Amino acid sequence: MVRQVSIFAENSRGALRNITSALKAVNVNIIALVTNDSAEFGIVRMIVDDADAAVKALRDAGYMVHCDSVLVVDIDDGPGGLDQLLTTINDARTNIDYLYISYDRVRSTPGAVIHSLDYAELESCLRSNGWKVL
């Protein structure tokens, strides 16, 4: 499993830049990022190269931060790649909470970042069906 950093942030001008500036100051590289907003606040979820340093820097900057585990699964970089993964998950009657796509710049491979309440079941299902889980 991979550690994901989630930040509760005000939905205001410059908020995302303040987060990235805090990470830049401690030399943390963002690997994947997705934002979800509401009228006043949003959640920024990211995978970084040093989750501990990111959590500390963001908390020191005054953010409410949570770190949890996600699965990252390699998917085919073409039409239907994500659909194949979701078909496997659906056929196994396994549930996911949310998913977003990232891209591994080193291996030139897209990956689905998946959050689920039952990681063991999901990981077992995916591996037994031939998926590469990081």
Short mmCIF file of C-alpha atoms in Angstrom, two decimals:
data_model
loop_
_atom_site.label_atom_id
_atom_site.label_comp_id
_atom_site.label_asym_id
_atom_site.label_seq_id
_atom_site.Cartn_x
_atom_site.Cartn_y
_atom_site.Cartn_z
CA MET A 1 0.00 0.00 0.00
CA VAL A 2 0.97 3.60 -0.56
CA ARG A 3 0.52 6.43 1.95
CA GLN A 4 -1.77 9.24 0.88
CA VAL A 5 -1.82 12.68 2.49
CA SER A 6 -5.22 14.41 2.74
CA ILE A 7 -5.49 18.10 3.58
CA PHE A 8 -8.65 19.94 4.66
CA ALA A 9 -8.29 23.39 3.14
CA GLU A 10 -10.33 26.53 2.75
CA ASN A 11 -11.75 26.97 -0.74
CA SER A 12 -10.18 30.35 -1.40
CA ARG A 13 -7.84 32.05 -3.84
CA GLY A 14 -4.25 30.90 -3.34
CA ALA A 15 -5.11 28.00 -1.00
CA LEU A 16 -3.61 25.31 -3.23
CA ARG A 17 -0.47 27.37 -3.81
CA ASN A 18 0.00 27.76 -0.06
CA ILE A 19 -0.06 23.97 0.25
CA THR A 20 2.43 23.46 -2.57
CA SER A 21 4.69 26.19 -1.15
CA ALA A 22 4.77 24.43 2.23
CA LEU A 23 5.83 21.21 0.50
CA LYS A 24 8.39 22.95 -1.70
CA ALA A 25 9.99 24.49 1.39
CA VAL A 26 10.79 21.01 2.74
CA ASN A 27 11.70 19.55 -0.68
CA VAL A 28 8.71 17.19 -0.92
CA ASN A 29 7.76 16.11 -4.44
CA ILE A 30 4.10 15.62 -5.36
CA ILE A 31 3.56 12.41 -7.32
CA ALA A 32 -0.25 12.49 -7.63
CA LEU A 33 -2.86 15.05 -6.63
CA VAL A 34 -6.62 15.42 -6.75
CA THR A 35 -8.86 18.09 -5.26
CA ASN A 36 -12.51 17.88 -4.21
CA ASP A 37 -14.32 21.03 -3.24
CA SER A 38 -17.45 22.27 -1.60
CA ALA A 39 -18.65 25.82 -1.19
CA GLU A 40 -16.24 26.80 1.59
CA PHE A 41 -13.75 23.97 2.10
CA GLY A 42 -12.15 21.22 0.09
CA ILE A 43 -10.04 18.12 0.45
CA VAL A 44 -6.72 17.90 -1.34
CA ARG A 45 -5.46 14.33 -1.62
CA MET A 46 -1.95 13.59 -2.73
CA ILE A 47 0.78 11.03 -2.90
CA VAL A 48 4.22 12.47 -2.20
CA ASP A 49 7.74 11.13 -2.02
CA ASP A 50 7.98 11.74 1.75
CA ALA A 51 4.63 11.54 3.54
CA ASP A 52 6.08 12.16 7.02
CA ALA A 53 7.81 15.38 5.96
CA ALA A 54 4.68 16.52 4.11
CA VAL A 55 2.42 15.92 7.11
CA LYS A 56 4.77 17.80 9.43
CA ALA A 57 5.19 20.75 7.06
CA LEU A 58 1.46 21.05 6.43
CA ARG A 59 0.55 20.79 10.12
CA ASP A 60 3.21 23.39 10.93
CA ALA A 61 1.54 25.62 8.30
CA GLY A 62 -1.76 25.26 10.15
CA TYR A 63 -3.54 22.67 8.02
CA MET A 64 -5.67 19.78 9.25
CA VAL A 65 -3.90 16.78 7.72
CA HIS A 66 -4.65 13.07 7.64
CA CYS A 67 -2.47 10.27 6.32
CA ASP A 68 -3.95 6.93 5.25
CA SER A 69 -3.27 4.05 2.90
CA VAL A 70 -4.34 3.60 -0.71
CA LEU A 71 -3.65 1.03 -3.38
CA VAL A 72 -2.02 2.05 -6.65
CA VAL A 73 -2.77 -0.29 -9.53
CA ASP A 74 -1.10 -0.16 -12.94
CA ILE A 75 -3.64 0.23 -15.74
CA ASP A 76 -3.37 0.07 -19.50
CA ASP A 77 -2.70 3.43 -21.15
CA GLY A 78 -5.43 3.24 -23.74
CA PRO A 79 -9.18 3.20 -24.24
CA GLY A 80 -10.79 0.80 -21.80
CA GLY A 81 -7.84 0.51 -19.40
CA LEU A 82 -9.73 1.88 -16.42
CA ASP A 83 -12.89 0.04 -17.47
CA GLN A 84 -11.02 -3.29 -17.32
CA LEU A 85 -9.92 -2.56 -13.76
CA LEU A 86 -13.41 -1.50 -12.68
CA THR A 87 -14.89 -4.62 -14.31
CA THR A 88 -12.58 -6.79 -12.21
CA ILE A 89 -13.58 -4.91 -9.05
CA ASN A 90 -17.29 -5.06 -9.94
CA ASP A 91 -17.23 -8.76 -10.85
CA ALA A 92 -15.61 -9.54 -7.48
CA ARG A 93 -18.33 -7.52 -5.71
CA THR A 94 -15.62 -5.49 -4.02
CA ASN A 95 -16.36 -1.91 -3.04
CA ILE A 96 -14.16 1.17 -3.36
CA ASP A 97 -14.66 4.57 -1.73
CA TYR A 98 -12.97 6.66 -4.41
CA LEU A 99 -10.44 6.48 -7.20
CA TYR A 100 -8.29 8.89 -9.15
CA ILE A 101 -5.68 8.47 -11.87
CA SER A 102 -1.99 9.24 -11.59
CA TYR A 103 0.92 8.75 -13.96
CA ASP A 104 4.25 7.19 -13.02
CA ARG A 105 6.72 9.43 -14.82
CA VAL A 106 9.63 7.01 -14.32
CA ARG A 107 7.88 3.93 -15.71
CA SER A 108 5.59 5.85 -18.12
CA THR A 109 2.58 4.00 -16.73
CA PRO A 110 -0.80 5.29 -15.58
CA GLY A 111 -2.05 4.06 -12.24
CA ALA A 112 -5.38 4.06 -10.47
CA VAL A 113 -5.13 5.32 -6.89
CA ILE A 114 -7.85 3.52 -4.94
CA HIS A 115 -9.19 4.03 -1.43
CA SER A 116 -11.20 1.19 0.08
CA LEU A 117 -12.28 0.16 3.55
CA ASP A 118 -11.22 -3.43 2.86
CA TYR A 119 -7.72 -3.24 1.42
CA ALA A 120 -6.88 -6.88 2.00
CA GLU A 121 -9.90 -8.11 0.03
CA LEU A 122 -9.37 -5.61 -2.76
CA GLU A 123 -5.65 -6.27 -3.07
CA SER A 124 -6.19 -10.03 -3.06
CA CYS A 125 -8.89 -9.72 -5.72
CA LEU A 126 -6.71 -7.58 -7.96
CA ARG A 127 -3.55 -9.66 -7.62
CA SER A 128 -5.43 -12.92 -8.24
CA ASN A 129 -6.79 -11.40 -11.45
CA GLY A 130 -3.33 -10.42 -12.72
CA TRP A 131 -3.26 -6.73 -11.78
CA LYS A 132 0.03 -5.17 -10.68
CA VAL A 133 -0.52 -3.52 -7.31
CA LEU A 134 2.25 -1.25 -6.03
#
